[in-house]
Every structure is written in structure tokens, then in C-alpha cells.
Coordinates of C-alpha atoms in Angstrom, one line a residue:
Chain S
X1 CA -9.7 -26.2 -9.3
X2 CA -6.5 -27.9 -8.4
X3 CA -5.2 -27.2 -4.9
X4 CA -2.3 -28.7 -3.1
X5 CA -3.0 -28.8 0.6
X6 CA -0.4 -29.3 3.3
X7 CA -1.9 -31.4 6.1
X8 CA -3.9 -29.1 8.3
X9 CA -2.1 -29.2 11.6
X10 CA -3.7 -26.2 13.2
X11 CA -5.6 -27.0 16.4
X12 CA -9.4 -26.9 16.3
X13 CA -11.1 -24.0 18.0
X14 CA -12.8 -26.3 20.4
X15 CA -10.5 -28.5 22.4
X16 CA -12.4 -29.4 25.6
X17 CA -9.3 -30.4 27.6
X18 CA -8.2 -26.8 27.3
X19 CA -11.1 -25.4 29.4
X20 CA -11.0 -21.8 28.1
X21 CA -11.9 -23.0 24.6
X22 CA -15.4 -24.2 25.7
X23 CA -17.1 -20.8 25.7
X24 CA -14.8 -19.0 23.3
X25 CA -14.6 -21.4 20.4
X26 CA -16.8 -20.3 17.5
X27 CA -19.3 -23.0 16.5
X28 CA -20.4 -21.7 13.1
X29 CA -18.1 -22.6 10.1
X30 CA -15.8 -19.9 8.9
X31 CA -16.9 -18.2 5.7
X32 CA -14.3 -18.8 3.0
X33 CA -13.8 -15.7 0.9
X34 CA -11.1 -14.2 -1.3
X35 CA -8.8 -11.9 0.6
X36 CA -9.5 -8.2 0.0
X37 CA -6.7 -6.2 -1.5
X38 CA -6.1 -5.0 2.0
X39 CA -5.7 -8.5 3.2
X40 CA -3.0 -9.4 0.6
X41 CA -0.7 -6.8 2.2
X42 CA 0.6 -6.2 5.6
X43 CA 1.4 -3.1 7.6
X44 CA 4.9 -1.7 7.1
X45 CA 6.9 -1.3 10.2
X46 CA 8.9 1.9 10.2
X47 CA 12.6 1.7 10.8
X48 CA 12.3 3.0 14.3
X49 CA 9.8 0.3 15.2
X50 CA 12.5 -2.3 15.6
X51 CA 15.7 -1.4 17.5
X52 CA 18.7 -3.6 17.1
X53 CA 18.8 -4.0 20.9
X54 CA 15.4 -5.6 20.9
X55 CA 16.9 -8.8 19.6
X56 CA 18.7 -9.4 22.9
X57 CA 16.3 -9.7 25.9
X58 CA 19.2 -10.1 28.3
X59 CA 20.5 -6.5 28.0
X60 CA 17.2 -4.8 28.9
X61 CA 17.9 -4.4 32.6
X62 CA 20.7 -2.8 34.6
X63 CA 22.4 -6.2 34.9
X64 CA 21.9 -9.7 33.5
X65 CA 18.6 -11.5 34.1
X66 CA 18.6 -14.8 36.1
X67 CA 18.3 -18.0 34.2
X68 CA 19.9 -20.1 31.5
X69 CA 21.0 -17.9 28.7
X70 CA 20.0 -19.1 25.2
X71 CA 20.1 -18.1 21.6
X72 CA 17.1 -18.8 19.4
X73 CA 17.6 -18.8 15.7
X74 CA 15.3 -19.9 12.8
X75 CA 14.0 -19.1 9.4
X76 CA 10.5 -17.9 8.5
X77 CA 9.3 -19.6 5.2
X78 CA 6.1 -19.8 3.4
X79 CA 4.6 -23.2 2.6
X80 CA 6.4 -23.3 -0.7
X81 CA 9.7 -22.9 1.1
X82 CA 10.3 -19.3 0.1
X83 CA 11.8 -17.0 2.7
X84 CA 9.5 -14.5 4.3
X85 CA 11.7 -11.4 4.2
X86 CA 11.8 -8.3 6.2
X87 CA 8.8 -9.3 8.3
X88 CA 8.2 -8.6 12.0
X89 CA 8.7 -11.4 14.5
X90 CA 7.8 -10.6 18.1
X91 CA 8.7 -12.8 21.0
X92 CA 7.5 -12.7 24.6
X93 CA 7.9 -15.1 27.5
X94 CA 7.9 -15.7 31.2
X95 CA 11.1 -15.2 33.2
X96 CA 13.3 -18.1 34.4
X97 CA 10.9 -18.6 37.4
X98 CA 7.9 -18.9 35.1
X99 CA 6.5 -15.5 35.9
X100 CA 5.2 -12.9 33.5
X101 CA 5.3 -9.1 34.1
X102 CA 1.5 -9.1 34.1
X103 CA -0.9 -8.2 37.0
X104 CA -3.1 -11.2 36.3
X105 CA -0.2 -13.6 36.7
X106 CA -0.7 -14.9 40.3
X107 CA 1.9 -17.6 40.2
X108 CA 3.9 -17.3 43.5
X109 CA 7.2 -16.8 41.8
X110 CA 9.5 -13.8 41.8
X111 CA 9.7 -11.1 39.1
X112 CA 13.1 -10.4 37.7
X113 CA 13.8 -6.7 37.6
X114 CA 16.3 -7.3 34.8
X115 CA 14.0 -9.2 32.5
X116 CA 11.0 -7.8 30.6
X117 CA 10.6 -10.8 28.4
X118 CA 9.8 -9.0 25.2
X119 CA 11.8 -8.8 22.0
X120 CA 11.3 -8.1 18.3
X121 CA 13.2 -8.3 15.1
X122 CA 12.7 -8.1 11.3
X123 CA 13.7 -11.2 9.3
X124 CA 16.6 -10.8 6.9
X125 CA 16.6 -11.4 3.2
X126 CA 16.8 -15.2 3.8
X127 CA 13.9 -15.1 6.3
X128 CA 16.3 -15.6 9.2
X129 CA 15.8 -14.3 12.7
X130 CA 17.9 -14.5 15.9
X131 CA 17.1 -13.7 19.5
X132 CA 19.2 -13.9 22.7
X133 CA 17.2 -14.6 25.8
X134 CA 16.9 -16.9 28.8
X135 CA 15.1 -20.1 29.0
X136 CA 11.6 -19.5 30.5
X137 CA 10.4 -21.5 33.5
X138 CA 7.4 -23.8 33.6
X139 CA 4.5 -22.5 35.7
X140 CA 1.3 -23.9 37.2
X141 CA -2.1 -22.8 35.9
X142 CA -5.7 -23.4 36.8
X143 CA -6.9 -25.6 33.9
X144 CA -7.0 -28.9 35.9
X145 CA -5.5 -30.4 39.0
X146 CA -1.7 -30.2 39.0
X147 CA -1.7 -28.4 35.6
X148 CA 1.7 -27.0 34.6
X149 CA 2.5 -25.2 31.4
X150 CA 5.7 -26.6 29.8
X151 CA 8.4 -23.9 29.3
X152 CA 7.5 -22.1 26.1
X153 CA 8.2 -19.0 24.1
X154 CA 5.4 -17.0 22.4
X155 CA 6.1 -15.8 18.9
X156 CA 4.0 -13.4 16.9
X157 CA 4.4 -13.0 13.2
X158 CA 3.0 -10.7 10.5
X159 CA 4.4 -12.4 7.4
X160 CA 4.0 -10.6 4.1
X161 CA 0.3 -10.9 3.9
X162 CA -2.5 -10.3 6.4
X163 CA -3.6 -13.9 6.1
X164 CA -0.2 -15.1 7.3
X165 CA -0.6 -13.4 10.7
X166 CA 0.2 -16.0 13.3
X167 CA 0.7 -16.4 17.0
X168 CA 2.3 -19.6 18.2
X169 CA 4.3 -21.1 21.0
X170 CA 7.7 -22.8 20.8
X171 CA 8.5 -25.6 23.2
X172 CA 11.8 -27.2 24.3
X173 CA 13.0 -30.7 23.2
X174 CA 12.5 -33.5 25.6
X175 CA 10.2 -31.6 28.0
X176 CA 8.0 -34.2 29.8
X177 CA 5.4 -31.5 30.5
X178 CA 4.5 -31.3 26.8
X179 CA 2.8 -34.7 26.9
X180 CA 0.4 -33.5 29.5
X181 CA -0.2 -30.0 28.2
X182 CA -3.7 -29.5 26.6
X183 CA -2.6 -26.5 24.7
X184 CA 0.3 -28.4 23.1
X185 CA -1.9 -31.4 22.7
X186 CA -4.7 -29.4 21.0
X187 CA -2.5 -29.7 17.9
X188 CA -3.0 -32.8 15.8
X189 CA -0.3 -35.4 16.4
X190 CA 1.4 -34.7 13.1
X191 CA 1.9 -31.1 13.9
X192 CA 3.2 -31.3 17.5
X193 CA 6.8 -31.8 16.4
X194 CA 6.6 -28.5 14.5
X195 CA 6.2 -26.7 17.8
X196 CA 9.4 -28.1 19.3
X197 CA 12.7 -26.4 18.8
X198 CA 15.9 -28.4 18.0
X199 CA 19.0 -28.1 20.0
X200 CA 21.5 -26.2 17.8
X201 CA 24.8 -25.9 19.7
X202 CA 26.6 -24.2 16.8
X203 CA 24.3 -21.3 17.0
X204 CA 24.8 -20.9 20.7
X205 CA 27.6 -18.9 22.2
X206 CA 30.5 -21.0 23.3
X207 CA 30.7 -21.1 27.0
X208 CA 27.8 -18.7 27.4
X209 CA 24.5 -19.8 25.9
X210 CA 22.8 -22.8 24.5
X211 CA 21.5 -22.6 20.9
X212 CA 18.1 -23.6 19.7
X213 CA 16.6 -23.6 16.3
X214 CA 12.9 -23.0 15.5
X215 CA 11.9 -22.7 11.9
X216 CA 8.4 -21.3 11.2
X217 CA 6.3 -21.9 8.1
X218 CA 3.5 -19.5 7.3
X219 CA 0.6 -20.4 5.0
X220 CA 0.9 -19.2 1.4
X221 CA -1.4 -16.6 0.0
X222 CA -3.9 -18.1 -2.2
X223 CA -3.2 -17.5 -5.9
X224 CA -6.7 -18.4 -6.8
X225 CA -9.6 -16.8 -5.0
X226 CA -11.3 -19.5 -3.0
X227 CA -14.9 -20.1 -2.4
X228 CA -17.1 -17.1 -2.9
Chain M
X1 CA 4.1 -28.0 0.4
X2 CA 5.4 -27.7 3.9
X3 CA 2.9 -27.9 6.7
X4 CA 2.4 -24.5 8.3
X5 CA 3.5 -24.1 11.9
X6 CA 0.5 -24.7 14.1
X7 CA -1.2 -21.8 15.8
X8 CA -1.3 -21.5 19.6
X9 CA -3.2 -19.3 21.9
X10 CA -1.9 -15.8 22.8
X11 CA -2.7 -16.7 26.4
X12 CA -3.7 -14.2 29.1
X13 CA -0.3 -12.6 29.8
X14 CA 0.6 -10.5 26.7
X15 CA -0.4 -6.9 27.7
X16 CA 2.8 -5.5 29.1
X17 CA 4.9 -7.2 26.5
X18 CA 2.9 -7.0 23.3
X19 CA 0.8 -3.8 23.3
X20 CA 1.9 -0.7 21.5
X21 CA 2.0 2.8 23.0
X22 CA -1.1 4.5 21.7
X23 CA -1.9 1.4 19.7
X24 CA -5.6 2.4 19.6
X25 CA -5.0 5.6 17.7
X26 CA -4.6 4.7 14.1
X27 CA -2.2 6.8 12.0
X28 CA -2.4 7.6 8.3
X29 CA 0.0 9.3 5.9
X30 CA -2.7 11.2 4.0
X31 CA -5.3 13.9 4.6
X32 CA -7.4 14.1 7.8
X33 CA -10.5 12.2 6.8
X34 CA -13.5 11.9 9.1
X35 CA -12.3 11.0 12.6
X36 CA -14.3 8.3 14.2
X37 CA -14.2 5.9 17.1
X38 CA -15.0 2.2 16.7
X39 CA -15.9 0.7 20.0
X40 CA -17.7 -2.3 21.5
X41 CA -17.4 -5.3 23.6
X42 CA -16.3 -8.9 23.0
X43 CA -18.5 -11.7 24.6
X44 CA -18.1 -15.4 25.0
X45 CA -20.8 -18.1 24.6
X46 CA -22.4 -17.3 27.9
X47 CA -22.5 -13.6 27.2
X48 CA -19.7 -12.9 29.6
X49 CA -17.1 -10.3 28.6
X50 CA -13.9 -11.5 27.1
X51 CA -11.5 -9.5 29.3
X52 CA -8.2 -10.5 27.8
X53 CA -8.5 -10.4 24.0
X54 CA -5.9 -8.9 21.7
X55 CA -7.8 -6.9 19.2
X56 CA -6.1 -5.9 15.9
X57 CA -7.4 -3.7 13.1
X58 CA -6.2 -3.1 9.6
X59 CA -7.8 -0.6 7.2
X60 CA -7.5 1.6 4.2
X61 CA -7.4 5.4 4.6
X62 CA -10.2 7.8 4.1
X63 CA -9.6 7.9 0.4
X64 CA -9.6 4.1 0.1
X65 CA -5.8 3.8 -0.3
X66 CA -3.8 1.0 1.1
X67 CA -1.5 2.3 3.8
X68 CA 2.2 2.0 3.3
X69 CA 4.8 3.2 5.7
X70 CA 4.4 4.5 9.2
X71 CA 5.8 6.9 11.6
X72 CA 7.2 7.0 15.1
X73 CA 6.9 3.4 16.3
X74 CA 3.7 2.5 14.5
X75 CA 2.6 1.4 11.0
X76 CA 0.0 3.3 9.2
X77 CA -3.5 1.8 9.2
X78 CA -2.9 -0.8 11.9
X79 CA -4.4 -0.8 15.4
X80 CA -3.6 -3.1 18.3
X81 CA -5.5 -2.9 21.7
X82 CA -6.5 -5.2 24.4
X83 CA -10.1 -5.6 25.8
X84 CA -10.7 -4.2 29.3
X85 CA -12.3 -5.7 32.4
X86 CA -15.8 -5.2 30.7
X87 CA -14.7 -6.8 27.5
X88 CA -14.6 -3.4 25.7
X89 CA -12.2 -2.2 23.1
X90 CA -11.9 1.1 21.3
X91 CA -9.9 2.5 18.4
X92 CA -9.7 6.1 17.2
X93 CA -9.3 6.2 13.4
X94 CA -10.7 7.7 10.3
X95 CA -13.7 6.4 8.4
X96 CA -12.2 4.2 5.7
X97 CA -13.1 4.8 2.1
X98 CA -14.5 2.2 -0.2
X99 CA -11.9 0.5 -2.5
X100 CA -11.7 -1.7 -5.5
X101 CA -10.7 -5.4 -5.8
X102 CA -8.6 -6.9 -8.6
X103 CA -11.8 -7.8 -10.5
X104 CA -13.3 -4.3 -10.2
X105 CA -15.5 -5.3 -7.3
X106 CA -16.2 -2.6 -4.8
X107 CA -15.4 -3.1 -1.1
X108 CA -17.6 -1.1 1.1
X109 CA -16.1 0.9 4.0
X110 CA -14.8 -1.7 6.3
X111 CA -12.0 -2.6 8.8
X112 CA -10.4 -6.0 8.8
X113 CA -10.3 -7.5 12.3
X114 CA -8.1 -10.1 13.9
X115 CA -8.8 -11.3 17.5
X116 CA -6.6 -13.4 19.7
X117 CA -7.4 -14.5 23.2
X118 CA -6.9 -17.1 25.9
X119 CA -9.1 -20.0 24.8
X120 CA -8.7 -19.1 21.1
X121 CA -6.2 -21.7 19.8
X122 CA -6.3 -19.8 16.5
X123 CA -7.2 -16.2 15.9
X124 CA -10.6 -15.3 14.5
X125 CA -10.7 -12.9 11.6
X126 CA -13.5 -10.9 10.1
X127 CA -14.5 -7.6 8.6
X128 CA -16.7 -4.9 10.2
X129 CA -18.7 -2.6 7.9
X130 CA -19.0 1.1 8.7
X131 CA -22.0 1.6 6.5
X132 CA -25.6 0.7 6.5
X133 CA -26.9 -2.6 5.2
X134 CA -28.2 -0.8 2.1
X135 CA -24.8 0.7 1.4
X136 CA -22.9 -2.5 1.4
X137 CA -25.0 -4.8 -0.7
X138 CA -22.4 -4.9 -3.6
X139 CA -19.5 -5.8 -1.2
X140 CA -18.1 -9.3 -1.8
X141 CA -18.6 -10.5 1.7
X142 CA -22.0 -8.9 2.0
X143 CA -23.0 -10.7 -1.3
X144 CA -21.6 -14.0 0.0
X145 CA -23.9 -13.5 3.1
X146 CA -26.8 -12.0 1.2
X147 CA -29.2 -14.7 2.2
X148 CA -28.1 -14.9 5.8
X149 CA -29.3 -12.9 8.7
X150 CA -25.8 -13.3 10.1
X151 CA -24.6 -10.4 7.9
X152 CA -26.0 -8.0 10.5
X153 CA -23.3 -9.3 13.0
X154 CA -20.8 -7.4 10.8
X155 CA -22.4 -4.0 10.8
X156 CA -21.2 -1.3 13.1
X157 CA -24.0 1.1 14.1
X158 CA -23.6 4.8 14.4
X159 CA -24.4 6.1 17.9
X160 CA -27.5 8.3 17.5
X161 CA -26.2 10.6 20.2
X162 CA -22.6 10.8 18.9
X163 CA -22.3 10.3 15.2
X164 CA -18.5 10.0 15.4
X165 CA -18.9 6.8 17.4
X166 CA -19.6 3.4 15.7
X167 CA -20.5 0.5 18.0
X168 CA -19.8 -3.1 17.2
X169 CA -19.9 -6.0 19.5
X170 CA -18.3 -9.4 18.9
X171 CA -19.9 -12.7 20.0
X172 CA -17.4 -15.5 19.8
X173 CA -19.9 -18.2 20.2
X174 CA -23.6 -19.0 20.5
X175 CA -26.7 -16.8 19.7
X176 CA -25.8 -14.0 17.4
X177 CA -22.3 -15.5 16.8
X178 CA -20.3 -13.1 14.8
X179 CA -19.4 -14.2 11.2
X180 CA -15.7 -15.1 11.0
X181 CA -13.9 -15.6 7.8
X182 CA -11.1 -17.6 6.2
X183 CA -9.7 -15.2 3.6

């Protein structure tokens, strides 16, 4: 069978520098098997699932959230370069102080009553998405001494097939914390730049918000059943 | 071929932002079917509960039909819950029917599962069977694992005291490690 493989730039399950992987990473190899008919489809999200207002995280509260306003644009493509259309993209993040609205987050930083940090959109027919948000703050964590997560935005995608389901994190260009972040560094060197957004001023809002671009590539669906 | 965007962990802080209201009650367009609950716990390599996993389920309806559409703010056939302080999850759904593959193969009653968690840099995916070992032997995944005692890690067991409850635990690592698939 002829198969063209893009370089595998996903992180391994076990990456000892990221402590939480040590007891959670499966050890047994994955069993390769053809997707079931169910797994070649995705759930359909009803119209009401996504409200237009959910693309703008800065209008959730009674007034504007604190922080540096930004626009995030990008395209979702499959690994052959085809747009992934009408598919759900969810975004969540910390506020400008690096604090999540979560009871387990014990970082001594303030909540922002005007920022929930959650948005969602459907991609358009060209696979494009656009969010307006604020730049999240970096925050300390317990992984090792002086550990700080670089500012990052979580993205969750459904794609157009179950096998395309992906959760990833987007980082900011030039952030010195990336180089010392084991979660970022769990990705093979060749893949790390794929997690870093580009500054894209033209897609910002003049005088209001910086623009960033983050394109996302989802794996294709296998035309030929693999393995078993 | 463009390289796919690398996966990253969901992290520990997703609950308030990512969970759906009533995400553990699965909706279907069609008839009622047999209402069941799938529940269990997720454990790490030390047998400690995984208290912060995002647990997603995707299944056919009671007649074995692929779900399309949705209502309210949820898609048919899809569940999304988080594990609790004891590592437990639960979804209320219907017993899925069996269904056919493109080559005529029969898929036994099963639910496709995706789990994300802190410490999982990539999700793990698998399928849980809601039928006995005997009843699944023609299923493609069961056949692939026919000579492995690990197949038993994918079988939910009916609670003898409550036949509407199916129990299935997940072990991410170590003894009794659950079979995970690359489909």
C-alpha cells in the first residue's frame, strides 16, 4: 500500500519533563483499525449551538474585560490543503492575569468579572474562523521550580470526521517562556512552529486590537482502511 | 501533505468553559430505545482516580442509525462530561444498535470514546462494547483482538442489581491497561 505521510509532529504520550504524563501515558501501542462508519462522521451542531456573539469574548460581561484586545483569525484545513467547512472551533483561555474561572486554579491572581474566556464559532466555506478576545496572561504551575506556562489559547476542533477531533494550544510569537515550557517542548522540534501564531496586523482592528493568525491542519481521513 | 497541527493537553481548567449543559444526557432524533446509563471510573498507572478528564462519547441510535442533526444546544448522539473527584463519569443514553460497515461487516453495540486530560498530550480513543464477549465476536475490533485477553478491557458489564446500568472502567496505564485505538 502506498501511503504519503506528513512528518508526525504530535507529542508522544510520555514526556517525562511534563510530570503529569508519567502515570497517565498509555504504555501499550495503539491498535490500528479502520474507522467505523460512525467514526467517519461527526456530530452535527444545531444552529442554536453557536451564537454569533460567541465569536467575541470581549462582549460577554457588563463592560470590557481587562487586558490587551486581540483578533485571532485562521483557516482550518485538512492535510491535503482542503478547507474544513462548517466545523466547530471552541476556544478557551485564561484572563489577562493568567487566571481561569475554575475552582482548581489556585494562582493568586484576580478573576475578571467581565471575562469568561470561552468562545465558539463554525468555520465558513473556506475553513476560516475569527475570534475577538484579549491576550491571556502567563501563569505559574507546579510542574517544577519556577515553572510558568507561556501565554496560550486552547482550541478544540471537531473537523469533519471523528478521527480529526483535536485539542491544541496556540502560543504567541517571540514568547521566551515557550523555550522552557515542557508542554510546548513535548512537540518534536519540527512541529513547534506550528503551535505559534503569526502577528497579522491587517486582521487586527485599527487603533483597537492586534491581529494574530493561526492556521490549523487536521489529519485527513484514511481513504484506505489501515491495518486490521 | 501538510503536517497536522500538533496536539496539546486539554489541561486541568476546562470545566467551566468547555462542558455542555446536560452534556451527559444523550439526545436522539428517533424512537425511545432502551434507556441505559454507562458509568465507571478512570484510573492512572498507580490506580489513582483521574479527577480531571474530559470524557466524550459518540454513538449510533437504538436502531443502529448514524445520528444527524441535534436540538436545543446539543448534537444528537454525542456526550461530553468531566470525571469527578473519584474519577467517575456517567452518561445517560440509549443502548446503541448494531450497525454495518462499508464491507458488510457488523459492528456490535458500542460507543466510541475520546478522553482528554491533564497529562494526556494527545487524546486517547477507543470503543466500549455494550454486549457480552460472545455477542461481539464478529465485530471488527473484537476480531482484531481475538487472541488478546486485552479485549476484556473494552466490555462494559451490566450491573446485576440494576440492568439499566453498564459499568466500564478505564485504565490509562499499567496492569489491565485499556486498549486504545488509532482509527
